[in-house]
Short mmCIF file of C-alpha atoms in Angstrom, two decimals:
data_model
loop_
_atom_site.label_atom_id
_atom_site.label_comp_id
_atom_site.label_asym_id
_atom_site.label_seq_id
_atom_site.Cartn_x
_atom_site.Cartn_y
_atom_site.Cartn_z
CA UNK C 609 14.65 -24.28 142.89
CA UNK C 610 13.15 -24.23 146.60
CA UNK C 611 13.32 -27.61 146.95
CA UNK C 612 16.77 -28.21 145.19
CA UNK C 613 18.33 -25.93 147.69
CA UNK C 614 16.88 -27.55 150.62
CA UNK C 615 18.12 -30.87 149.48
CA UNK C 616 21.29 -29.24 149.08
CA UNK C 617 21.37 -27.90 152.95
CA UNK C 618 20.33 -31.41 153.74
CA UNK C 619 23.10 -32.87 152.53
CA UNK C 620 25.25 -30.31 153.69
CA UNK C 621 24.04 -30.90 157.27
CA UNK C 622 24.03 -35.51 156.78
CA UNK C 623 27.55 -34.38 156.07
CA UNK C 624 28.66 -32.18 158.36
CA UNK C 625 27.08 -34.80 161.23
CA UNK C 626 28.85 -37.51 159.82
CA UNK C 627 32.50 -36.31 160.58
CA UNK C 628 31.36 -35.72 163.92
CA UNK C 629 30.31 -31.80 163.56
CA UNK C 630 27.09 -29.98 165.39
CA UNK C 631 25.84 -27.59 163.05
CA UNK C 632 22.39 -26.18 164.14
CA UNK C 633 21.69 -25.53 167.47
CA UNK C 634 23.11 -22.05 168.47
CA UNK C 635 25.42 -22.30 171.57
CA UNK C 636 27.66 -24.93 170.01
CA UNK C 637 27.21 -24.57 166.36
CA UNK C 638 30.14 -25.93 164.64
CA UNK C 639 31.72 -27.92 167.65
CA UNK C 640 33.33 -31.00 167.12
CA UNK C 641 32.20 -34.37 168.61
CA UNK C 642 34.07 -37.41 169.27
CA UNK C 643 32.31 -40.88 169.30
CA UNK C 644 33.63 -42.72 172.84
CA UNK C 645 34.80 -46.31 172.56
CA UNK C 646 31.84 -47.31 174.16
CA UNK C 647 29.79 -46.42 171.49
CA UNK C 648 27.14 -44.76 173.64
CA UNK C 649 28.86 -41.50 174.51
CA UNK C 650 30.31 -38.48 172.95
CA UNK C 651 33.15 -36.31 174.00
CA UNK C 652 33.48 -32.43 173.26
CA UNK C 653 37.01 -32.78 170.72
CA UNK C 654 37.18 -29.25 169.88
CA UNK C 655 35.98 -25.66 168.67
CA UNK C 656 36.00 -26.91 165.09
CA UNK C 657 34.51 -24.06 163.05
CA UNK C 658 32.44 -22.72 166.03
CA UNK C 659 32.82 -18.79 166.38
CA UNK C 660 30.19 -18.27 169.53
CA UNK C 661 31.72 -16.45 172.08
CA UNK C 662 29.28 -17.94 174.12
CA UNK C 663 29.55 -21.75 174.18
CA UNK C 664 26.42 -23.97 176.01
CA UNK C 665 27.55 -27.31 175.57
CA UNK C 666 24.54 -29.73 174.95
CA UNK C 667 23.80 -32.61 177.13
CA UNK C 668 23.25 -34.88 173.98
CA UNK C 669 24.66 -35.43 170.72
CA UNK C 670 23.12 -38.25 167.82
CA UNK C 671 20.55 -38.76 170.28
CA UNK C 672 23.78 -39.92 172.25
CA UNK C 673 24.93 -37.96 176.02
CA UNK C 674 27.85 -35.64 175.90
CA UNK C 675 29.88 -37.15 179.12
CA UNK C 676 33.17 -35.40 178.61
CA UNK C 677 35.41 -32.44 177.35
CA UNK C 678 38.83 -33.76 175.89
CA UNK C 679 42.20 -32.70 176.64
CA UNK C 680 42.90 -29.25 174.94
CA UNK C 681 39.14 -29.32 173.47
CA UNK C 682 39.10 -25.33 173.98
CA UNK C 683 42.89 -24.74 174.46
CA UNK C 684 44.09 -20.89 173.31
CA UNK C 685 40.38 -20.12 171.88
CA UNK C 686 41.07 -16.05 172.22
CA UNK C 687 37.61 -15.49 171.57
CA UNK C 688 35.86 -17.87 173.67
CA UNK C 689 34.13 -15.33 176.71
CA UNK C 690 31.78 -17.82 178.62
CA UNK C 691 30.85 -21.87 178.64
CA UNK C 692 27.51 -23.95 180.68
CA UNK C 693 28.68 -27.42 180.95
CA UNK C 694 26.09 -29.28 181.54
CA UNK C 695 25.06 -32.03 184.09
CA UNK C 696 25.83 -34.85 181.83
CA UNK C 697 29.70 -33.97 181.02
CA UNK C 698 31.58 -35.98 184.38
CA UNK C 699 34.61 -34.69 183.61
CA UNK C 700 36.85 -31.91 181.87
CA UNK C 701 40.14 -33.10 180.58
CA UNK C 702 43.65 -32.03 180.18
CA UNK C 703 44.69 -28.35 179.42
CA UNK C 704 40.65 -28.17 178.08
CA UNK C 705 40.19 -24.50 178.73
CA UNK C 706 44.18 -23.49 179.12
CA UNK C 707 44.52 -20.14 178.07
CA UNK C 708 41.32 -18.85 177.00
CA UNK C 709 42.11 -15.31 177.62
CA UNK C 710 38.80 -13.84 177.35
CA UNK C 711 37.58 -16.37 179.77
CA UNK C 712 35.40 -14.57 181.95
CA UNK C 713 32.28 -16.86 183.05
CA UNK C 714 32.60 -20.85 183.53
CA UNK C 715 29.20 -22.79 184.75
CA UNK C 716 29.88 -26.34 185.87
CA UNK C 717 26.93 -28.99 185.91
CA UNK C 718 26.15 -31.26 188.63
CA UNK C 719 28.00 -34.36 187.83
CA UNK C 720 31.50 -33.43 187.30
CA UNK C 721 33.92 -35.58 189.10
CA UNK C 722 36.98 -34.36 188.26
CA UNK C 723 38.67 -31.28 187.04
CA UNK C 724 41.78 -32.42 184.62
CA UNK C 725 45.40 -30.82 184.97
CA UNK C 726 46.15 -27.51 183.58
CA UNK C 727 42.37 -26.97 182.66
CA UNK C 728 41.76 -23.47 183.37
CA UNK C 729 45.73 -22.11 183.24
CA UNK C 730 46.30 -18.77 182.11
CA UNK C 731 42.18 -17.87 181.71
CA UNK C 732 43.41 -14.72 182.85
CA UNK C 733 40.29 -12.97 183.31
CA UNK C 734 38.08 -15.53 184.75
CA UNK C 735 36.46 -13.72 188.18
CA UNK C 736 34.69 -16.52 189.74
CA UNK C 737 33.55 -20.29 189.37
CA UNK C 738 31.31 -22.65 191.27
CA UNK C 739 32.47 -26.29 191.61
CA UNK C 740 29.87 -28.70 192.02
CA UNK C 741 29.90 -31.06 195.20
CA UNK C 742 30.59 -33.79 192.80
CA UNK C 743 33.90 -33.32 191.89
CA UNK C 744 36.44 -34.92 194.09
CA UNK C 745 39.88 -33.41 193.07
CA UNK C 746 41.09 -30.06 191.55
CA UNK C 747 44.06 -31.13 189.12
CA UNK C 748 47.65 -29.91 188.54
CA UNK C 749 47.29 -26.49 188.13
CA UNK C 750 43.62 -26.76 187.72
CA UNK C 751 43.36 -22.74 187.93
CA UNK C 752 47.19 -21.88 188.16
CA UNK C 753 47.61 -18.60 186.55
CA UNK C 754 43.99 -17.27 186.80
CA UNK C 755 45.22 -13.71 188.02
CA UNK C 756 41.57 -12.27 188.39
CA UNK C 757 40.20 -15.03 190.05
CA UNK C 758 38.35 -13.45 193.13
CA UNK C 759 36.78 -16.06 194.78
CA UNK C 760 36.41 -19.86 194.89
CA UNK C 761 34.15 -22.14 196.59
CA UNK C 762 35.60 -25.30 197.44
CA UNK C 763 32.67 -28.05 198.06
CA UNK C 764 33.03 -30.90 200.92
CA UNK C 765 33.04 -33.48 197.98
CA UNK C 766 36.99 -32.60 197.34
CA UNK C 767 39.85 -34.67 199.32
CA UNK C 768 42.72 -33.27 197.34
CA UNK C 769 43.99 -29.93 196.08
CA UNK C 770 46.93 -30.79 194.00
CA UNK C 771 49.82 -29.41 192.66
CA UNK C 772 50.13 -25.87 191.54
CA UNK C 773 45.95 -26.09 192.06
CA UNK C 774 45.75 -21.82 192.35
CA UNK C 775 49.19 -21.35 191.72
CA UNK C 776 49.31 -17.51 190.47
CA UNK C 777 45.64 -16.51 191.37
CA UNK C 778 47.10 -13.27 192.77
CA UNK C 779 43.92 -11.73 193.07
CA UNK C 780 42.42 -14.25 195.14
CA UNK C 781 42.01 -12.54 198.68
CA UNK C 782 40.51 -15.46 200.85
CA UNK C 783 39.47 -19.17 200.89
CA UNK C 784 37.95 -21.99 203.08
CA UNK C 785 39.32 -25.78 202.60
CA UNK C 786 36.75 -27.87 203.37
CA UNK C 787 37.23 -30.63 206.28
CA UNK C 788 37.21 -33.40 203.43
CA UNK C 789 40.50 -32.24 201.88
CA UNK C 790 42.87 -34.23 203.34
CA UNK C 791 46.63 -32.97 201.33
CA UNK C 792 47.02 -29.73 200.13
CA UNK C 793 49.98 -30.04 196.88
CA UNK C 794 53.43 -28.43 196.34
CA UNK C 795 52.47 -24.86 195.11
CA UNK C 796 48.86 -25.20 195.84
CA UNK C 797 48.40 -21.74 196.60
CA UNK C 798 51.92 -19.77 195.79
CA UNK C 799 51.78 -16.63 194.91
CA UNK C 800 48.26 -16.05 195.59
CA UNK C 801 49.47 -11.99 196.92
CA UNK C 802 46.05 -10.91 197.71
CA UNK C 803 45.53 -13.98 199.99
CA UNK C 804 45.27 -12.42 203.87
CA UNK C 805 44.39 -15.73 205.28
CA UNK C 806 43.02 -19.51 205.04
CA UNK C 807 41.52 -21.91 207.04
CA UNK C 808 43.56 -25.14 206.86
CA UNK C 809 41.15 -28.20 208.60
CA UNK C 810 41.85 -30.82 211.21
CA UNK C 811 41.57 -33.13 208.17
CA UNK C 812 44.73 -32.02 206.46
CA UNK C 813 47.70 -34.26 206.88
CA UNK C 814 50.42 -32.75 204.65
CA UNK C 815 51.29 -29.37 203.43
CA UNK C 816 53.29 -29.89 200.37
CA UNK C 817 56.31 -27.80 199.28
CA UNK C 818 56.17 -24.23 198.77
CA UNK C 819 51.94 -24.55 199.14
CA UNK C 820 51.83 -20.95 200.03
CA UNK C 821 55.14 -19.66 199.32
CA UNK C 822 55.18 -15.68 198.10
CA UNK C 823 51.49 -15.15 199.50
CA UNK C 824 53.21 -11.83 200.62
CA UNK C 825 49.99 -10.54 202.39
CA UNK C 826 49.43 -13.44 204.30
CA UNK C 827 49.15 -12.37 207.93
CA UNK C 828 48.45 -15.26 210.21
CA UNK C 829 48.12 -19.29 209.97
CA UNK C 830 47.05 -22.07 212.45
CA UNK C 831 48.63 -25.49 211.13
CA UNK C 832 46.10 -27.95 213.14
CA UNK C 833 46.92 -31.23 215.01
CA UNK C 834 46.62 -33.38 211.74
CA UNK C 835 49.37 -31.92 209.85
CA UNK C 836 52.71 -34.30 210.14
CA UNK C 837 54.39 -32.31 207.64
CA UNK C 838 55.29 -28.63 206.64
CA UNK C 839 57.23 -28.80 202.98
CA UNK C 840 59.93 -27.04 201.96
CA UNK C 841 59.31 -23.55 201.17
CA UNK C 842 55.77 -23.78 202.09
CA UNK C 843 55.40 -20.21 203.69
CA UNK C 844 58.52 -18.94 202.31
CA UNK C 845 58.41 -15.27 201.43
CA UNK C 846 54.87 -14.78 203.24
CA UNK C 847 56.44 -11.24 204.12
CA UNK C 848 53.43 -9.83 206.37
CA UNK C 849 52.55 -13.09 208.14
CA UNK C 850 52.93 -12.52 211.90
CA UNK C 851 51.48 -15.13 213.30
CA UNK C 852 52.21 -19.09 213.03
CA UNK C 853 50.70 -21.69 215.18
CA UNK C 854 52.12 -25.25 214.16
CA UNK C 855 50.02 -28.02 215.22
CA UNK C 856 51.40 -30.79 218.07
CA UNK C 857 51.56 -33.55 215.46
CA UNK C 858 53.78 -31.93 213.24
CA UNK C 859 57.18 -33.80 212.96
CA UNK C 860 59.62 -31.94 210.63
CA UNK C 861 59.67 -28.90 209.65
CA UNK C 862 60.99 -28.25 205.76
CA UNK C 863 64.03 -26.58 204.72
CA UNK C 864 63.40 -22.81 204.17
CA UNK C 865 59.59 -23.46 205.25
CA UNK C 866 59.27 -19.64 206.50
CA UNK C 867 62.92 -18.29 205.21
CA UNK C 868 62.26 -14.22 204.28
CA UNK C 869 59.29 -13.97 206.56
CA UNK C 870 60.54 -10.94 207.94
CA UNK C 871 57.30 -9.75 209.87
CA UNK C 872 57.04 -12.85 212.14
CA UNK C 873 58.50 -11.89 215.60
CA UNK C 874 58.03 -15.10 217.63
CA UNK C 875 57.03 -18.74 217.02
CA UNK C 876 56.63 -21.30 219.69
CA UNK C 877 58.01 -25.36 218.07
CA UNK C 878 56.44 -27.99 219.35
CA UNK C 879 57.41 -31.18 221.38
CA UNK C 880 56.62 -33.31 218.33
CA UNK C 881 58.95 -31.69 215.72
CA UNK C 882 62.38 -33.99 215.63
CA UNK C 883 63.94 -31.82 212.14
CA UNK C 884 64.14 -28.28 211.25
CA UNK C 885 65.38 -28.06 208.23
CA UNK C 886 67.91 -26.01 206.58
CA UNK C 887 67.25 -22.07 206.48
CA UNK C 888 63.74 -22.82 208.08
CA UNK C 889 63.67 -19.21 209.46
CA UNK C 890 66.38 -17.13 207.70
CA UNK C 891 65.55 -13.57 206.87
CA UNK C 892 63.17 -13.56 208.99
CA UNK C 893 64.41 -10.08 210.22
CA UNK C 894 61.77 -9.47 213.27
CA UNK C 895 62.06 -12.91 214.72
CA UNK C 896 63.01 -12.20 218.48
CA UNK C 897 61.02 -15.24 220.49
CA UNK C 898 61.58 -18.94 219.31
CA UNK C 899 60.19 -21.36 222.39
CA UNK C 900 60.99 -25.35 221.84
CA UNK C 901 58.96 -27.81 223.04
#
């Protein structure tokens, strides 16, 4: 009887692995695998039948490396509380993590590169994460909606923060762009309302639209030489910023780019600008001191 039962789990287990299924290992029991077109890879597909609340992806798989986690893999997994990526995975796809509400605890190996649209949106506890230097851009709305997200360390590996990046991270009360980053997206940082300030670097060429719009404690910002550009919208609603300083590089300045900032009293335009656009500075109530040029 022994052994008849132990052939039994045998075969259970030859077929479990064959449709692509890890069933042993605790961490990642019952996650689904998918085989890569190069035939040397895997890719984390899904939960599958996994119920760990604690997820350590494993750096192999068939004796094979796990290099990636596909788009949705983890998408709405309620129960899901913390996941170790590990240093083989290079990069974490579309939507992967997207509303994982439970989400509290994300470790990121070494060799990530990038960080896929939408892959951490709505994990609306998740405090803190780490990204490796490796990674080289923070997608779409990467971390938009992250609403406990305290802190962030952004490595000198990444040259763009797109779109909607930390859009909604209203907990988030300060961050330093590194001097590699050299756009920052439309809605980068909106509605981050605990953010008090930011450093923007002399790398920075372009602030998209509405980057920090409704970042309603914002208090002061220095726009450096580099920028050419300030979007439309991109400090609108920043109701406690009182201090701007645009950069002399900067050549237009978007329509309602600081409309309803209602604590700034003066602002000094440089030579360089050539358009204001429309509304730039409406409602902003205490605005007594504009100096051109």
């Amino acid at each position: 009887m022994k052994k008849l039962l132990t052939m039994l789990l045998c075969l259970a287990m030859a077929f479990t692995c064959a449709f692509g299924v890890a069933a042993c290992t605790p961490g990642y029991r019952g996650l689904k695998f998918r085989l890569n077109a190069d035939n040397a890879s895997y890719t984390v597909a899904g939960i599958g039948s996994c119920t760990d609340t604690s997820v350590v992806i494993p750096s192999e798989y068939n004796g094979l490396p796990v290099t990636s986690i596909g788009d949705g893999a983890f998408e709405d997994c309620e129960n899901l509380e913390s996941i170790v990526i590990p240093d083989s995975v290079t990069s974490i796809g579309y939507q992967a993590f997207s509303y994982c509400s439970r989400l509290t605890s994300v470790t990121i190996g070494d060799s990530i590169t990038s960080i896929g649209s939408s892959a951490f949106w709505g994990c609306g506890n998740l405090t803190s994460i780490v990204i490796p230097d490796s990674v080289t851009s923070i997608g779409d709305g990467a971390f938009c909606g992250c609403e406990e997200l305290t802190s962030i360390v952004i490595p000198d590996s990444v040259t763009s923060i797109d779109d909607q990046a930390f859009h909604g991270c209203s907990s988030l009360t300060s961050i330093v762009v590194p001097d590699s980053v050299t756009s920052i997206g439309d809605g980068a940082f909106a509605s981050c309302s605990s953010l008090t300030s930011i450093v923007i670097p002399d790398s920075v060429k372009e602030i998209g639209s509405w980057a920090f719009a409704y970042c309603s404690s914002f208090t002061s910002i220095v726009i450096p030489d580099s920028v050419k550009e300030i979007g439309d919208q991109a400090f609108k609603d920043c109701y406690d910023l009182t201090s701007v300083t645009i950069g002399d590089s900067v050549t237009s300045i978007g329509s309602e780019a600081f409309f309803g900032c209602r604590s700034l009293a003066s602002i000094v335009i440089p030579d360089s600008v050539t358009s204001i656009g429309d509304q730039a500075f409406k409602d902003c109530y205490d605005l007594t001191s504009v100096t051109i040029g």
